Amino acid sequence: MHAPTSIHELSETHIPGSPLRWGCVKAHEGDRRAWLKGVPVCATLQTHRIAHAGLTVARAPYRVVRMNQSGVYFLASLEGEGRVLVDGRWRRCGEGQAVVLPPFVVNAFHAVDEAGWKFCWVRYERQEPGHRPLISSSAPQMAAFDGQPIWCAIEGLIAEARGAAQPAGMFHWTELIQGYVERFVQPWREDDRLSRLWEKVAADVGHDWTLDELAAMAFVSTEHLRRLCRKALGRTPMHHVTWLRMRKAAELLSTTHLKVETVSTAVGYQNPFVFSNTFKKWIGWRPSEHRSRSGTGGL
């Protein structure tokens, strides 16, 4: 089976193939999804709202697609290479790289050959209101990162959870894992002005935001706001407003039974046709297709 080359081919998928190595630890005994059967439990993960963490040495045709990812997903690549969907494009993720994906974006990655792709991951639960988000940029990010330390920490936690399962030991392994993830996302958490701004915009995506209004809320000039956004997000302020609207639309389409026209209005589009075209441009398909593609498995 070929790996999808176009996002239009994507649908809920979990093809484990024949991994050379695989290990995982989960936060809740009640998480009984088939692929987590027999996985050791570490309730301490709940202190950082981590649903599960694991490590894999995968080879083709290994492939995972989650259309309705409700929490942040972190992946660090140590050896070999895979492909990860970032902002609608397949990006190479090789040795010494990591990626973090915000909630309610399509999470898709696959191995490219049989040589083996070594990576580890941390999957977070849905962000609750009032909690500081792990990553404030609300956009996927890929950058250089040494994944060996976090691999060792996850490996240590799995061994402890399978063995003595001492609370003190599991606490320290969990803190190490969280610390390494926070080290990676730190560049996208540093500017509180942007963090507060996008929190306000995300809370009211239906508002008719203007560049002048955004700059005033961040207490900077419009030109400085453009520079800050280009540096932190790789896009203009108004493009990021559009991204937040499409992310919210994807969430509503995945988690409610609202009509497309209602979702369109809720995210600031009075014309459903314009909304549909914009959604397709950013997400890859039309809103009406999003529900049929979304599944309930969840990473």
Coordinates of C-alpha atoms in Angstrom, one line a residue:
M1 CA 0.0 0.0 0.0
H2 CA 1.5 3.3 -1.0
A3 CA 1.9 6.2 1.4
P4 CA -0.4 9.1 0.4
T5 CA 1.3 11.9 -1.4
S6 CA -1.7 14.3 -1.4
I7 CA -3.6 15.4 1.6
H8 CA -6.8 14.8 -0.4
E9 CA -6.0 11.0 0.0
L10 CA -5.9 11.1 3.8
S11 CA -8.4 9.4 6.1
E12 CA -8.3 8.0 9.6
T13 CA -5.4 5.4 9.4
H14 CA -3.3 3.3 11.7
I15 CA -1.0 0.9 9.9
P16 CA 1.7 -0.3 12.4
G17 CA 3.5 -2.5 9.8
S18 CA 6.2 -4.6 11.4
P19 CA 8.0 -2.2 13.8
L20 CA 11.6 -3.1 14.7
R21 CA 10.8 -1.7 18.1
W22 CA 7.8 -0.3 19.9
G23 CA 7.0 0.8 23.5
C24 CA 4.5 3.0 25.1
V25 CA 3.1 4.2 28.5
K26 CA -0.3 5.7 29.1
A27 CA -1.9 7.8 31.8
H28 CA -5.2 6.1 32.2
E29 CA -6.1 2.5 32.8
G30 CA -9.5 3.2 31.2
D31 CA -7.9 4.0 27.8
R32 CA -8.7 0.7 26.2
R33 CA -8.1 1.4 22.5
A34 CA -6.8 -1.7 20.7
W35 CA -3.4 -0.3 19.9
L36 CA -2.8 0.5 23.6
K37 CA -3.8 -2.9 24.9
G38 CA -1.2 -4.2 27.4
V39 CA 0.5 -0.9 27.7
P40 CA 1.7 0.0 31.3
V41 CA 0.0 2.8 33.1
C42 CA 1.6 5.8 34.8
A43 CA -1.0 8.0 36.4
T44 CA 1.8 10.6 37.1
L45 CA 1.6 11.6 33.4
Q46 CA -1.8 13.3 34.3
T47 CA 0.1 16.0 36.2
H48 CA 1.1 17.4 32.8
R49 CA -2.0 16.3 31.0
I50 CA 0.0 13.7 29.0
A51 CA -2.2 11.0 27.5
H52 CA 0.6 8.7 26.4
A53 CA 4.2 8.7 25.4
G54 CA 6.2 6.2 23.5
L55 CA 9.1 5.2 21.2
T56 CA 9.2 3.5 17.8
V57 CA 11.6 2.1 15.2
A58 CA 9.3 1.9 12.3
R59 CA 9.6 0.9 8.6
A60 CA 7.3 1.2 5.6
P61 CA 4.4 0.7 5.3
Y62 CA 4.1 2.2 8.9
R63 CA 1.6 5.1 8.7
V64 CA -0.6 7.0 11.1
V65 CA -3.3 9.6 10.3
R66 CA -5.5 11.3 12.8
M67 CA -8.1 13.6 11.4
N68 CA -9.4 14.9 14.7
Q69 CA -6.4 15.3 17.0
S70 CA -7.7 17.0 20.1
G71 CA -4.4 17.6 21.9
V72 CA -0.9 18.8 21.2
Y73 CA 1.4 16.1 19.7
F74 CA 5.2 16.2 19.9
L75 CA 7.5 13.9 17.8
A76 CA 11.3 13.8 17.9
S77 CA 13.3 11.9 15.2
L78 CA 16.6 10.2 16.1
E79 CA 17.6 8.1 13.1
G80 CA 16.5 7.4 9.6
E81 CA 13.7 9.6 8.3
G82 CA 9.9 9.9 7.9
R83 CA 7.4 12.3 6.5
V84 CA 5.2 14.5 8.7
L85 CA 2.3 16.7 7.5
V86 CA 3.0 20.3 8.5
D87 CA 0.8 23.1 7.4
G88 CA -0.7 21.0 4.6
R89 CA 2.7 19.9 3.2
W90 CA 4.7 16.8 3.6
R91 CA 8.0 17.6 5.4
R92 CA 11.0 15.4 5.8
C93 CA 11.7 14.7 9.5
G94 CA 15.1 13.2 9.9
E95 CA 17.8 12.7 12.5
G96 CA 18.1 15.6 14.9
Q97 CA 14.6 17.1 14.1
A98 CA 11.4 17.4 16.0
V99 CA 7.9 18.7 15.4
V100 CA 5.0 19.9 17.5
L101 CA 1.5 20.0 16.2
P102 CA -1.3 22.0 18.0
P103 CA -4.8 20.6 18.6
F104 CA -7.3 20.2 15.8
V105 CA -5.0 19.9 12.9
V106 CA -4.5 16.8 10.9
N107 CA -1.8 14.7 12.4
A108 CA -0.2 12.5 9.8
F109 CA 3.2 10.8 9.4
H110 CA 4.7 7.7 7.8
A111 CA 8.0 5.8 7.3
V112 CA 9.5 6.1 3.9
D113 CA 11.5 2.9 3.5
E114 CA 12.4 -0.4 5.3
A115 CA 15.6 0.9 6.8
G116 CA 14.0 2.0 10.0
W117 CA 12.8 5.4 11.3
K118 CA 13.6 5.9 15.0
F119 CA 11.4 8.4 16.8
C120 CA 9.6 9.0 20.1
W121 CA 6.4 10.9 20.8
V122 CA 4.4 12.6 23.6
R123 CA 0.7 13.0 23.1
Y124 CA -1.2 15.6 25.3
E125 CA -4.8 15.6 26.3
R126 CA -7.2 18.3 25.3
Q127 CA -6.3 21.7 26.7
E128 CA -8.7 22.8 29.5
P129 CA -9.8 26.4 29.9
G130 CA -7.6 28.3 32.4
H131 CA -4.5 26.2 31.8
R132 CA -1.5 27.7 30.1
P133 CA -1.2 26.2 26.7
L134 CA 2.0 24.1 26.0
I135 CA 2.6 26.0 22.8
S136 CA 1.1 29.5 22.3
S137 CA 1.8 29.9 18.6
S138 CA -1.3 27.8 17.5
A139 CA 0.7 26.7 14.5
P140 CA 2.7 23.6 13.7
Q141 CA 6.5 24.0 14.3
M142 CA 9.5 21.9 13.1
A143 CA 13.0 22.6 14.2
A144 CA 16.4 21.0 15.1
F145 CA 16.3 19.0 18.3
D146 CA 18.4 16.3 20.0
G147 CA 15.9 13.6 20.7
Q148 CA 18.2 11.2 22.5
P149 CA 17.6 12.5 26.1
I150 CA 13.8 12.4 25.8
W151 CA 14.0 9.0 24.2
C152 CA 16.0 7.8 27.2
A153 CA 13.5 9.4 29.6
I154 CA 10.5 7.7 27.9
E155 CA 12.4 4.4 27.8
G156 CA 13.1 4.8 31.5
L157 CA 9.5 5.6 32.3
I158 CA 8.2 2.5 30.4
A159 CA 10.7 0.3 32.2
E160 CA 9.7 1.7 35.6
A161 CA 5.9 1.4 34.9
R162 CA 6.4 -2.2 33.8
G163 CA 8.6 -3.1 36.7
A164 CA 8.6 -1.7 40.3
A165 CA 6.3 1.2 39.4
Q166 CA 7.6 3.3 42.3
P167 CA 5.8 6.7 42.4
A168 CA 9.0 8.6 43.0
G169 CA 10.7 7.0 40.1
M170 CA 7.8 7.6 37.7
F171 CA 7.6 11.2 38.9
H172 CA 11.2 12.0 38.0
W173 CA 10.9 10.3 34.6
T174 CA 7.7 12.2 33.9
E175 CA 9.3 15.5 34.9
L176 CA 12.3 14.8 32.5
I177 CA 9.9 14.1 29.6
Q178 CA 7.9 17.3 30.2
G179 CA 11.1 19.3 30.6
Y180 CA 12.5 18.2 27.3
V181 CA 9.2 19.0 25.5
E182 CA 9.1 22.4 27.1
R183 CA 12.7 23.0 26.0
F184 CA 11.7 22.4 22.4
V185 CA 8.6 24.6 22.4
Q186 CA 10.2 27.4 24.4
P187 CA 11.0 29.6 21.3
W188 CA 7.3 29.8 20.6
R189 CA 6.3 30.7 24.2
E190 CA 8.7 33.6 24.9
D191 CA 6.7 36.6 23.7
D192 CA 3.8 37.0 26.1
R193 CA 2.4 39.8 23.9
L194 CA 1.7 37.4 21.1
S195 CA 0.5 34.7 23.4
R196 CA -2.1 37.0 25.0
L197 CA -3.1 38.4 21.7
W198 CA -3.8 35.1 20.1
E199 CA -5.6 33.8 23.1
K200 CA -8.0 36.7 22.8
V201 CA -8.4 36.2 19.0
A202 CA -8.9 32.4 19.4
A203 CA -11.6 33.1 22.0
D204 CA -13.6 35.3 19.5
V205 CA -12.7 34.2 16.0
G206 CA -16.0 35.4 14.7
H207 CA -15.0 39.0 15.3
D208 CA -14.1 41.1 12.3
W209 CA -10.4 41.6 13.3
T210 CA -8.3 44.2 11.6
L211 CA -4.5 44.6 11.6
D212 CA -4.7 48.0 13.5
E213 CA -6.9 46.4 16.2
L214 CA -4.5 43.5 16.6
A215 CA -1.5 45.8 16.9
A216 CA -3.3 47.9 19.5
M217 CA -4.1 44.9 21.6
A218 CA -0.4 43.8 21.5
F219 CA 0.8 47.4 22.2
V220 CA 3.0 47.4 19.1
S221 CA 2.9 49.1 15.7
T222 CA 1.4 47.2 12.8
E223 CA 4.8 46.8 11.2
H224 CA 6.4 45.5 14.4
L225 CA 3.5 43.0 14.8
R226 CA 4.2 41.8 11.2
R227 CA 7.9 41.2 12.1
L228 CA 7.0 39.4 15.4
C229 CA 4.6 37.1 13.6
R230 CA 6.9 36.4 10.7
K231 CA 9.6 35.4 13.2
A232 CA 7.4 33.3 15.5
L233 CA 4.9 31.9 13.1
G234 CA 6.2 32.2 9.6
R235 CA 3.0 34.1 8.5
T236 CA 1.4 37.5 8.6
P237 CA -0.9 38.5 11.5
M238 CA -4.0 38.4 9.3
H239 CA -3.0 35.0 7.8
H240 CA -2.7 33.7 11.4
V241 CA -6.2 35.0 12.1
T242 CA -7.4 33.0 9.2
W243 CA -5.5 29.9 10.5
L244 CA -7.2 30.3 13.9
R245 CA -10.6 30.5 12.3
M246 CA -10.0 27.4 10.2
R247 CA -8.7 25.5 13.2
K248 CA -11.8 26.5 15.2
A249 CA -14.0 25.5 12.2
A250 CA -12.2 22.1 12.0
E251 CA -12.9 21.6 15.7
L252 CA -16.6 22.5 15.4
L253 CA -17.0 20.3 12.4
S254 CA -15.4 17.4 14.2
T255 CA -17.0 17.7 17.6
T256 CA -20.5 19.1 16.9
H257 CA -23.4 18.6 14.5
L258 CA -23.7 22.2 13.5
K259 CA -24.5 22.9 9.9
V260 CA -21.7 24.2 7.7
E261 CA -23.5 27.5 7.3
T262 CA -23.6 27.9 11.1
V263 CA -19.9 27.1 11.5
S264 CA -19.1 29.6 8.7
T265 CA -20.9 32.4 10.7
A266 CA -19.3 31.3 14.0
V267 CA -15.8 31.8 12.6
G268 CA -16.5 35.1 10.9
Y269 CA -17.6 34.2 7.4
Q270 CA -21.0 35.5 6.3
N271 CA -20.6 33.9 2.9
P272 CA -20.5 30.0 3.2
F273 CA -18.9 29.7 -0.3
V274 CA -16.0 32.0 0.7
F275 CA -15.7 30.0 3.9
S276 CA -15.7 26.7 2.0
N277 CA -13.0 27.9 -0.4
T278 CA -10.8 29.2 2.5
F279 CA -11.2 26.0 4.5
K280 CA -10.2 23.9 1.5
K281 CA -7.1 26.2 0.9
W282 CA -5.9 25.8 4.5
I283 CA -7.1 22.3 5.5
G284 CA -7.0 20.6 2.2
W285 CA -10.7 19.7 1.6
R286 CA -14.1 21.3 1.9
P287 CA -15.9 21.5 5.3
S288 CA -18.6 19.0 4.1
E289 CA -15.8 16.4 3.6
H290 CA -14.2 17.1 7.0
R291 CA -16.8 15.2 9.0
S292 CA -16.7 12.1 6.7
R293 CA -12.9 12.0 7.0
S294 CA -12.9 12.4 10.8
G295 CA -12.7 9.3 13.0
T296 CA -12.9 8.6 16.7
G297 CA -9.7 6.7 17.2
G298 CA -7.5 9.6 18.2
L299 CA -3.8 9.3 18.8

